[in-house]
PDB file of C-alpha atoms (C1' of nucleotides) in Angstrom:
ATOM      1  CA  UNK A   1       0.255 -64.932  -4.328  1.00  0.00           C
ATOM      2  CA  UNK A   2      -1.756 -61.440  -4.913  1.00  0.00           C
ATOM      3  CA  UNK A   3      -4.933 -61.568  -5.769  1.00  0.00           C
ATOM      4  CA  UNK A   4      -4.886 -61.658  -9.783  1.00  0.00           C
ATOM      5  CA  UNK A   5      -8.818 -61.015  -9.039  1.00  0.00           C
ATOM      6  CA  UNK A   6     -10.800 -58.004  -9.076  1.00  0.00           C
ATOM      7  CA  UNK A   7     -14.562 -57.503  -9.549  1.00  0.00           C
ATOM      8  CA  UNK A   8     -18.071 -56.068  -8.096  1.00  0.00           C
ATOM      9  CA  UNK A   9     -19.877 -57.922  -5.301  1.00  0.00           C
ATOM     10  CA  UNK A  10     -22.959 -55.952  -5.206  1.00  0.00           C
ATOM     11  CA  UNK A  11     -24.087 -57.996  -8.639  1.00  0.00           C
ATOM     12  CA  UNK A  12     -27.842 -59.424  -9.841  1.00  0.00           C
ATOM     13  CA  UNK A  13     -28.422 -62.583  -8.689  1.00  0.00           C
ATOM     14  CA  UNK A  14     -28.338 -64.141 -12.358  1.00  0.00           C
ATOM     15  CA  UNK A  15     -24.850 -62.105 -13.031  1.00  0.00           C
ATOM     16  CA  UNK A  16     -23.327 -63.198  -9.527  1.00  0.00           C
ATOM     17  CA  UNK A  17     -24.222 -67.441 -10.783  1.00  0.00           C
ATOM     18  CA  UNK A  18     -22.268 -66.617 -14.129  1.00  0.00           C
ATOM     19  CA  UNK A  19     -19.818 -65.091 -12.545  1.00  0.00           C
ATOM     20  CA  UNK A  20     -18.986 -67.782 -10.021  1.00  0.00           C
ATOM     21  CA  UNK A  21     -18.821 -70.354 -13.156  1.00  0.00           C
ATOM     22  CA  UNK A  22     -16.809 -68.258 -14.373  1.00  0.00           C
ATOM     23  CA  UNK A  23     -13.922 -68.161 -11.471  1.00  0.00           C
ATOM     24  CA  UNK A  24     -14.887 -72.041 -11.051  1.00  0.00           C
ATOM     25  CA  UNK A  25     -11.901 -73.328 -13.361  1.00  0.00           C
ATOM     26  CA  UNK A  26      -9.018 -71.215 -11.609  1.00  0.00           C
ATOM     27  CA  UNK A  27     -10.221 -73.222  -8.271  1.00  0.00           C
ATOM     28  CA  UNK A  28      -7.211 -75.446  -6.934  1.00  0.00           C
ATOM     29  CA  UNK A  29      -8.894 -78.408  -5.506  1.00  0.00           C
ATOM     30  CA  UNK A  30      -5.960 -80.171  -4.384  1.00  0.00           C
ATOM     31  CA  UNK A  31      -3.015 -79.902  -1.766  1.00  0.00           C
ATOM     32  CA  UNK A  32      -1.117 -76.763  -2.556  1.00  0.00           C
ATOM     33  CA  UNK A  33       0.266 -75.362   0.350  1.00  0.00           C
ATOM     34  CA  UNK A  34       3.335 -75.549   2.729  1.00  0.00           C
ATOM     35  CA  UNK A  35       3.985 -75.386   6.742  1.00  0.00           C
ATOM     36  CA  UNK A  36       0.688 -73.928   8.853  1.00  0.00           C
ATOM     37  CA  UNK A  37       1.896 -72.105  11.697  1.00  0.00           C
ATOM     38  CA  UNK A  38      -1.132 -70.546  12.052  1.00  0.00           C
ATOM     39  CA  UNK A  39      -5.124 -70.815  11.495  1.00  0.00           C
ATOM     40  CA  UNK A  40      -7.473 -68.332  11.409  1.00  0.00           C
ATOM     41  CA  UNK A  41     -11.276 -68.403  12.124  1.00  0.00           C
ATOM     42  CA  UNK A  42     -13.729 -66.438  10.436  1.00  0.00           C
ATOM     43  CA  UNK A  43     -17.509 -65.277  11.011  1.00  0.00           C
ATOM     44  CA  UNK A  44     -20.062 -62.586  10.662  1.00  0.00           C
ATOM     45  CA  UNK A  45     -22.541 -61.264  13.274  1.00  0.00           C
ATOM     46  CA  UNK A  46     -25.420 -58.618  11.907  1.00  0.00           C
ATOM     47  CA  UNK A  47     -26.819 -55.483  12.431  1.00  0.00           C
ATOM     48  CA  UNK A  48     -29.383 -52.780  11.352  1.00  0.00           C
ATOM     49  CA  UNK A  49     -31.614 -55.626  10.092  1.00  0.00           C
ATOM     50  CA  UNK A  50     -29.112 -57.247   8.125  1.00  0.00           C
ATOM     51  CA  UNK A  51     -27.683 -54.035   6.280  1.00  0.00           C
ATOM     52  CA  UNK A  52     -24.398 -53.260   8.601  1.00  0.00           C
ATOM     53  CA  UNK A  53     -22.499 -56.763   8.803  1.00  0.00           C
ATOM     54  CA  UNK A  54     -19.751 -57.833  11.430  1.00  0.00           C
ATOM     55  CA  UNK A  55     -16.748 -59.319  10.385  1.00  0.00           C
ATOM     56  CA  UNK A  56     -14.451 -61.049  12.576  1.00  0.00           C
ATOM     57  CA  UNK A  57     -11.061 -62.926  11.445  1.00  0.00           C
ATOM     58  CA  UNK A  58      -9.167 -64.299  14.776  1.00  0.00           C
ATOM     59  CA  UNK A  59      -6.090 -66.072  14.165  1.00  0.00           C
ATOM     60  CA  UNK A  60      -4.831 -68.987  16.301  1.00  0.00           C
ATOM     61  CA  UNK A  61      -1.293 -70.059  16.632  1.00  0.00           C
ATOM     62  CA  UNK A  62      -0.391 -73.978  15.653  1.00  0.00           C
ATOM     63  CA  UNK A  63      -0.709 -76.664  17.241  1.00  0.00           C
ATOM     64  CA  UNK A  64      -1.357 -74.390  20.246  1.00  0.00           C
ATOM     65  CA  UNK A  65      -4.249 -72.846  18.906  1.00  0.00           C
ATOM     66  CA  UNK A  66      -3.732 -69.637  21.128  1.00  0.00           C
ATOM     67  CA  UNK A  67      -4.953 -66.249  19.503  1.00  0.00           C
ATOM     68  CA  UNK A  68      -2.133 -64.877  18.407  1.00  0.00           C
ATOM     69  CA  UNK A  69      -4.240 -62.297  16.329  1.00  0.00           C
ATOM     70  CA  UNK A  70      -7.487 -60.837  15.510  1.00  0.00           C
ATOM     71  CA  UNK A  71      -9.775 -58.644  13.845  1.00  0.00           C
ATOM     72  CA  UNK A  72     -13.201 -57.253  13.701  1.00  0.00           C
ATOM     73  CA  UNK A  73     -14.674 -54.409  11.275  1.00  0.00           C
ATOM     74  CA  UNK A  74     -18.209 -53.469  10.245  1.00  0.00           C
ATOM     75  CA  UNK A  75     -19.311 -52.347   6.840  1.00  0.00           C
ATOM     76  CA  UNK A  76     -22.282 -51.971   4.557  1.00  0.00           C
ATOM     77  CA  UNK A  77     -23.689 -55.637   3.180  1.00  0.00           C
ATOM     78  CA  UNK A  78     -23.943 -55.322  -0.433  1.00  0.00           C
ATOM     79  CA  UNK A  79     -26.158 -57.770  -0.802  1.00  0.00           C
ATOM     80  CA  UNK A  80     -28.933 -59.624   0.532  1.00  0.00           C
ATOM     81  CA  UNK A  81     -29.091 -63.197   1.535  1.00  0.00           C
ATOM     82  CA  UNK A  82     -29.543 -65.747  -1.408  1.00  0.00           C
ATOM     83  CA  UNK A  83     -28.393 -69.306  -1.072  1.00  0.00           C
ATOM     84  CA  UNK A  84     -25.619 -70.300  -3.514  1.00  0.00           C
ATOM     85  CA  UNK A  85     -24.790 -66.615  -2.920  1.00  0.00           C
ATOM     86  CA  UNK A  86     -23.599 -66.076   0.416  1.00  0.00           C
ATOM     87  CA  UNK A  87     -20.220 -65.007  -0.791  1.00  0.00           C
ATOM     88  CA  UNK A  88     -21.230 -61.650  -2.057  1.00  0.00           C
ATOM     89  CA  UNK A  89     -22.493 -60.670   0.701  1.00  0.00           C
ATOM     90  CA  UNK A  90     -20.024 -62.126   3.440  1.00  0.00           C
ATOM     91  CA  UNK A  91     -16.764 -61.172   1.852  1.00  0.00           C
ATOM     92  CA  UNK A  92     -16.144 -57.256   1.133  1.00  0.00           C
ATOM     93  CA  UNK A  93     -16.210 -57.186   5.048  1.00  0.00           C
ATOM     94  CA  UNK A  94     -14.046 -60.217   5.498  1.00  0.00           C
ATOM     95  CA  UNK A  95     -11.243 -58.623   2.959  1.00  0.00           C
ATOM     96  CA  UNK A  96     -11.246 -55.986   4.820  1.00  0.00           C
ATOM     97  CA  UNK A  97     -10.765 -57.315   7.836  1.00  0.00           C
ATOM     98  CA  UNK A  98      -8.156 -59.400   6.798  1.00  0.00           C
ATOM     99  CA  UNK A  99      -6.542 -56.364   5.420  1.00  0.00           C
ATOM    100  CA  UNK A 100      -6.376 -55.086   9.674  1.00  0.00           C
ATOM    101  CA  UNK A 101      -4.201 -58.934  10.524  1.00  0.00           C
ATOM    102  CA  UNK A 102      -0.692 -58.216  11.232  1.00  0.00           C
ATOM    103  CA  UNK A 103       0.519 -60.578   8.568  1.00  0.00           C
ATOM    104  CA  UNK A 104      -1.813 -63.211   6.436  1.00  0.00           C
ATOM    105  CA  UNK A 105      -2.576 -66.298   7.764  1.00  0.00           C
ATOM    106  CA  UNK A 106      -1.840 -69.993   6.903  1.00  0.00           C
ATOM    107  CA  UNK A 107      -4.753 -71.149   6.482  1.00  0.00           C
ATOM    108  CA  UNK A 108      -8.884 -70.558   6.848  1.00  0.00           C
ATOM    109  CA  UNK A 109     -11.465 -71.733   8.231  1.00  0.00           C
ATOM    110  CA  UNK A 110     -14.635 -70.336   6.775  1.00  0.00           C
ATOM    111  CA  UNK A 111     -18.190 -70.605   8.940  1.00  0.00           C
ATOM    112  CA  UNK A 112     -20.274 -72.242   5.154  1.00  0.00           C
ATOM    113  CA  UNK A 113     -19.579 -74.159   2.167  1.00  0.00           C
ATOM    114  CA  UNK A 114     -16.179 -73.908   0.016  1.00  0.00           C
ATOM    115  CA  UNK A 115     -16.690 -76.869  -2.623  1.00  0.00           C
ATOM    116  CA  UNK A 116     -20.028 -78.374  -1.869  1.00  0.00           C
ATOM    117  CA  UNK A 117     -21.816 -75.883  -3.735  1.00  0.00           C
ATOM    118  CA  UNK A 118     -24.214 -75.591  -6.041  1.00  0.00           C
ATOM    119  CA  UNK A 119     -21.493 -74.168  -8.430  1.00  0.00           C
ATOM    120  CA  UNK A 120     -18.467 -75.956  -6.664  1.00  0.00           C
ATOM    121  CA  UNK A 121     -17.671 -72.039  -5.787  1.00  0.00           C
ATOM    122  CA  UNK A 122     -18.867 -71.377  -1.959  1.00  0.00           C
ATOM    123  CA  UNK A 123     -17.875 -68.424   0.562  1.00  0.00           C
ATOM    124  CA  UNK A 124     -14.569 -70.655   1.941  1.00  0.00           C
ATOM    125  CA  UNK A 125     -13.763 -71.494  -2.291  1.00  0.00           C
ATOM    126  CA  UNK A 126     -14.321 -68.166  -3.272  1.00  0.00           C
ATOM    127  CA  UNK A 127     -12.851 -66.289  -0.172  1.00  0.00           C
ATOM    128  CA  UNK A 128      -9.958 -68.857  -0.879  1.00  0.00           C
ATOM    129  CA  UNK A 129      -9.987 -67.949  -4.589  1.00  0.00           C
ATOM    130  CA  UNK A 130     -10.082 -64.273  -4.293  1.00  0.00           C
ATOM    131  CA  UNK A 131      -7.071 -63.966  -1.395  1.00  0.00           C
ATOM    132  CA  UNK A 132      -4.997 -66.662  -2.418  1.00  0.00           C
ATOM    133  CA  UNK A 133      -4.909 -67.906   0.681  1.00  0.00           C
ATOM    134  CA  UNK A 134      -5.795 -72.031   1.417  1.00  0.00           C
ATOM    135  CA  UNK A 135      -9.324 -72.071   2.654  1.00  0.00           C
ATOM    136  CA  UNK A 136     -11.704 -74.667   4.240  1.00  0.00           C
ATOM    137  CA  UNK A 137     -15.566 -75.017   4.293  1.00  0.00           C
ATOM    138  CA  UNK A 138     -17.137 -75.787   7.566  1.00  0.00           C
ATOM    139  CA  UNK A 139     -20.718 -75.140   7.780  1.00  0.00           C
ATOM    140  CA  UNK A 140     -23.303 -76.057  10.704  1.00  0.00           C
ATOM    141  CA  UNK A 141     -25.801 -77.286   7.997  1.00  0.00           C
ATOM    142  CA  UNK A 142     -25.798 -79.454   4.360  1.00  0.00           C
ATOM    143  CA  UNK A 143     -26.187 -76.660   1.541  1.00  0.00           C
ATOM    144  CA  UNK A 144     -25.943 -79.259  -0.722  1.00  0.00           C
ATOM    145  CA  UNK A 145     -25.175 -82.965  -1.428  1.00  0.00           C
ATOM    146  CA  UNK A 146     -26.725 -86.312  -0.574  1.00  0.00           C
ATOM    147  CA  UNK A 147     -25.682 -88.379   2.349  1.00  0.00           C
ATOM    148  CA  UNK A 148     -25.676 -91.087   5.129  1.00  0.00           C
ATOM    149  CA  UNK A 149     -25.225 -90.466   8.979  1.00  0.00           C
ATOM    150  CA  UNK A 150     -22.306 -91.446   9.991  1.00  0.00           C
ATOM    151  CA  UNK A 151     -20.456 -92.957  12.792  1.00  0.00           C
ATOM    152  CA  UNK A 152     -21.359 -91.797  16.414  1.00  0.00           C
ATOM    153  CA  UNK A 153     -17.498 -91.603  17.097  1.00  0.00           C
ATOM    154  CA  UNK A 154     -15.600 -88.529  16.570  1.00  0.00           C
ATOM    155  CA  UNK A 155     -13.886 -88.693  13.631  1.00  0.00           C
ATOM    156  CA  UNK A 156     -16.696 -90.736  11.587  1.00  0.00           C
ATOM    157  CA  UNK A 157     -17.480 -89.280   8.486  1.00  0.00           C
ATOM    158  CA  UNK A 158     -19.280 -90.104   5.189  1.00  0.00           C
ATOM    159  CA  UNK A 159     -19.535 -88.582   1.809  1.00  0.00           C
ATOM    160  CA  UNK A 160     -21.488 -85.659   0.463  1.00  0.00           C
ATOM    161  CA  UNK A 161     -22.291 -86.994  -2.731  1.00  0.00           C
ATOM    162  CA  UNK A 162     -23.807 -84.360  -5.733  1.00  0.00           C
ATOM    163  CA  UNK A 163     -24.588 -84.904  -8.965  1.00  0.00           C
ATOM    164  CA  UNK A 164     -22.481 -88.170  -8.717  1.00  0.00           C
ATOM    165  CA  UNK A 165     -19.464 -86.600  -7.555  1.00  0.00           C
ATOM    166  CA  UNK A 166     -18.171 -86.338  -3.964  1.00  0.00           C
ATOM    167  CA  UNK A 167     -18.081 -82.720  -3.115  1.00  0.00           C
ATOM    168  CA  UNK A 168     -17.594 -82.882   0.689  1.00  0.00           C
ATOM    169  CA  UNK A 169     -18.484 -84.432   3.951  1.00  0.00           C
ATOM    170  CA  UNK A 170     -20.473 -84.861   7.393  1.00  0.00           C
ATOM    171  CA  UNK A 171     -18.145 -85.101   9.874  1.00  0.00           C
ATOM    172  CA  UNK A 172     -18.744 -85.992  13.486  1.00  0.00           C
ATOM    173  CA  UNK A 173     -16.194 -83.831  15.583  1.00  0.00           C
ATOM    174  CA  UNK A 174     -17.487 -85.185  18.734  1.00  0.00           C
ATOM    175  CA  UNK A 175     -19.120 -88.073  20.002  1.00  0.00           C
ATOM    176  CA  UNK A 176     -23.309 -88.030  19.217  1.00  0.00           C
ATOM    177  CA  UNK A 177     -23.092 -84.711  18.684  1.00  0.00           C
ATOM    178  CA  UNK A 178     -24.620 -83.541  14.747  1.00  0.00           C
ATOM    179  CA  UNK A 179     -21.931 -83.814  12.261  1.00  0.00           C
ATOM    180  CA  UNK A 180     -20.081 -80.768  10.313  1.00  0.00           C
ATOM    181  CA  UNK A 181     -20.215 -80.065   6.726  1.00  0.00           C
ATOM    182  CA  UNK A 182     -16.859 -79.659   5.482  1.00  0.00           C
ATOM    183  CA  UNK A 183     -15.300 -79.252   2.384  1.00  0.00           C
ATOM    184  CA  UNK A 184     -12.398 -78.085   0.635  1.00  0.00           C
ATOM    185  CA  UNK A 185     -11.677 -74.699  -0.563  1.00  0.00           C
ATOM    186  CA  UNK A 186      -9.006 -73.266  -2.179  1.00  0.00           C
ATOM    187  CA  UNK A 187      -5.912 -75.113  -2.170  1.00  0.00           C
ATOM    188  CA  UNK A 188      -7.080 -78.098  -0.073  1.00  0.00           C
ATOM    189  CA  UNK A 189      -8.271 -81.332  -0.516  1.00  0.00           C
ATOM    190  CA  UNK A 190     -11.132 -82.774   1.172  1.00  0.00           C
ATOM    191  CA  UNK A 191      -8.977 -85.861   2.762  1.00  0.00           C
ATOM    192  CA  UNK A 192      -6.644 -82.925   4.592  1.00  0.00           C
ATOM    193  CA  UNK A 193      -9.419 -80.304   5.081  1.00  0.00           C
ATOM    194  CA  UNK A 194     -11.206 -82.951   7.171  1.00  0.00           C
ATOM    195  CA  UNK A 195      -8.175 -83.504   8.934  1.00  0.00           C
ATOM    196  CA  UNK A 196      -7.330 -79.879  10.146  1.00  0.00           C
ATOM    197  CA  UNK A 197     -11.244 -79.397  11.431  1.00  0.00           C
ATOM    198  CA  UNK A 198     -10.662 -82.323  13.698  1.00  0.00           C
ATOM    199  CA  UNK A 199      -7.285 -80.519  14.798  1.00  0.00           C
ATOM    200  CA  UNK A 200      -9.305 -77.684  15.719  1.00  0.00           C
ATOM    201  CA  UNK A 201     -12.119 -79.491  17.371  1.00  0.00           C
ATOM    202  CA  UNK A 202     -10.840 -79.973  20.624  1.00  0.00           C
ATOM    203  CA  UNK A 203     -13.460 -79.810  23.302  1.00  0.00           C
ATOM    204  CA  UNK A 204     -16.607 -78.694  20.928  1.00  0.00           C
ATOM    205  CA  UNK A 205     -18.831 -79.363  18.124  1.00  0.00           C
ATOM    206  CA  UNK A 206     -16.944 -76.286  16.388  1.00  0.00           C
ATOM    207  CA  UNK A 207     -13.785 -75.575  15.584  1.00  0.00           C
ATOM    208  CA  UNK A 208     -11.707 -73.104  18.294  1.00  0.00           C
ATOM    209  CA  UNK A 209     -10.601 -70.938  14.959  1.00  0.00           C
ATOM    210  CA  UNK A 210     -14.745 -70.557  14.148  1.00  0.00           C
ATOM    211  CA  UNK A 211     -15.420 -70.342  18.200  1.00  0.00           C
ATOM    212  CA  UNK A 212     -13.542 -67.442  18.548  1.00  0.00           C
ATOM    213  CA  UNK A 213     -14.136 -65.506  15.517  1.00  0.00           C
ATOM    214  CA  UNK A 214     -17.682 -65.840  16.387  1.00  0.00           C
ATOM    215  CA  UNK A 215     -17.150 -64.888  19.801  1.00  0.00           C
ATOM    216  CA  UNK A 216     -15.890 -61.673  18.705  1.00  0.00           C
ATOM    217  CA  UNK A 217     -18.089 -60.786  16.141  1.00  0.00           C
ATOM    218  CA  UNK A 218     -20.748 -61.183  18.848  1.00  0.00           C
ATOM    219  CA  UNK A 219     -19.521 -58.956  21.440  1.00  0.00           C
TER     220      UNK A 219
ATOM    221  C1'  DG B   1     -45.638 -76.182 -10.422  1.00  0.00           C
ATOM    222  C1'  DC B   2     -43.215 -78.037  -5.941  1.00  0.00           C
ATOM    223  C1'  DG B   3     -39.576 -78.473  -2.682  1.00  0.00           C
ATOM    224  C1'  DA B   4     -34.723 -77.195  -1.047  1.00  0.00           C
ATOM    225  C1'  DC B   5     -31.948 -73.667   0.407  1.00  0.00           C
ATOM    226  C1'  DA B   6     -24.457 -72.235   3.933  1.00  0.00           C
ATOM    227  C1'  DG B   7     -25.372 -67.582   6.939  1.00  0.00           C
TER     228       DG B   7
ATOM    229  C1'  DA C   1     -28.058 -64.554  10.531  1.00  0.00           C
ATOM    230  C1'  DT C   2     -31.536 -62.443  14.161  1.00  0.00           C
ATOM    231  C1'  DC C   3     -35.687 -61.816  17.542  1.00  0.00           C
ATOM    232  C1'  DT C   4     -35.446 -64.011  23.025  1.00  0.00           C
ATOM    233  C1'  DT C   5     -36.664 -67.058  28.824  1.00  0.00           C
ATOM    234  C1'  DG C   6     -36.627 -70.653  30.616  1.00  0.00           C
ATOM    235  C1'  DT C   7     -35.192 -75.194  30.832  1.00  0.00           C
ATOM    236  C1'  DC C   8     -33.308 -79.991  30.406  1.00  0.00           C
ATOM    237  C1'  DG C   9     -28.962 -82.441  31.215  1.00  0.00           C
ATOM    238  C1'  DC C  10     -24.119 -83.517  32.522  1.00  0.00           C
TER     239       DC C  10
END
DNA sequence: GCGACAG
DNA sequence: ATCTTGTCGC
């Protein structure tokens, strides 16, 4: 699938909100995607005060989840940080740094929202979106959404509820350890978005694929 | 006007 | 995100 998308990143924040209602409808929120023989993991480290970001895109085999592949570029942020906006100003570095990967990966596991967003359009939904490639949310903190702490098992999870509709969800990935905020991207449900964090939550709070891309784009 | 707010 | 030492706990 090519990218049928093309436009400017480096927008006003009132033209970057229409825009993102805009792409909203050509969202798949649903299971749309085949065999995963491989994961990828990305994150962004700063520099320069925020003006020169990092990005870093490591891929991990399946179900091995050995690096099989990685990546790591730095470029000019076009954009400052706004929340609801965080796309614009994490992604021209990520494309590009997907654009150095020996071949596209599987599927993605982005470090913030994907549907539990403001606009149901985060960084993992529109990264998603804009590559074609099926995308996941997981973010350290709630952006978003109303909910109830769940289970201290791993694997207990409950509902990120917003503007009566269930956008996402805290997910424990490890016993009594703070819960996850996932949620589906592009091409993946919540249900199975949930279900491949937990497959790359091994021995830590975070998933190996977000681990090592962060890793990386720390030095 | 006030509070919230991924990274 | 980033600026930063020590420190509490398994």
């Amino acid at each position: 699938m090519a990218p049928p998308l093309n436009h400017p990143w480096n927008l006003p924040p009132a033209e970057a909100r229409a825009l993102q209602e805009r792409l909203r409808p050509l969202l798949i929120t649903h299971d749309a995607f085949g065999q995963v023989q491989s994961v990828a993991g990305t994150d962004l480290g700063f520099e320069d005060d925020g003006r020169v970001a990092r990005a870093a895109v490591v891929v991990l085999e399946f179900p091995s989840l050995r690096a099989i592949d990685q990546a790591l570029v730095r470029r000019p942020t076009p954009m400052p940080y706004i929340p609801g906006l965080l796309s614009f100003r994490e992604i021209p570095a990520l494309l590009d740094a997907l654009a150095c990967l020996r071949r596209p990966p599987d599927l993605l596991l982005c470090d913030g929202a994907g549907y539990a967003h403001p606009r149901r359009l985060g960084l993992a939904a529109h990264l998603g979106l804009y590559t074609g490639i099926p995308s996941i949310g997981v973010a350290k903190s709630r952006l978003i959404g109303a909910y109830e702490e769940p289970g201290e098992a791993r694997g207990a999870w409950s509902p990120l509820v917003d503007q009566g509709e269930i956008v996402g969800a805290a997910l424990r990935t490890r016993a009594r350890v703070s819960p996850l905020f996932v949620s589906g991207g592009h091409r993946v449900g919540l249900m199975t978005a949930m279900r491949w964090v937990l497959h790359c939550c091994t021995r830590y709070r975070l998933p190996e694929t977000t681990r090592a891309a962060h890793r990386l784009a720390s030095g």
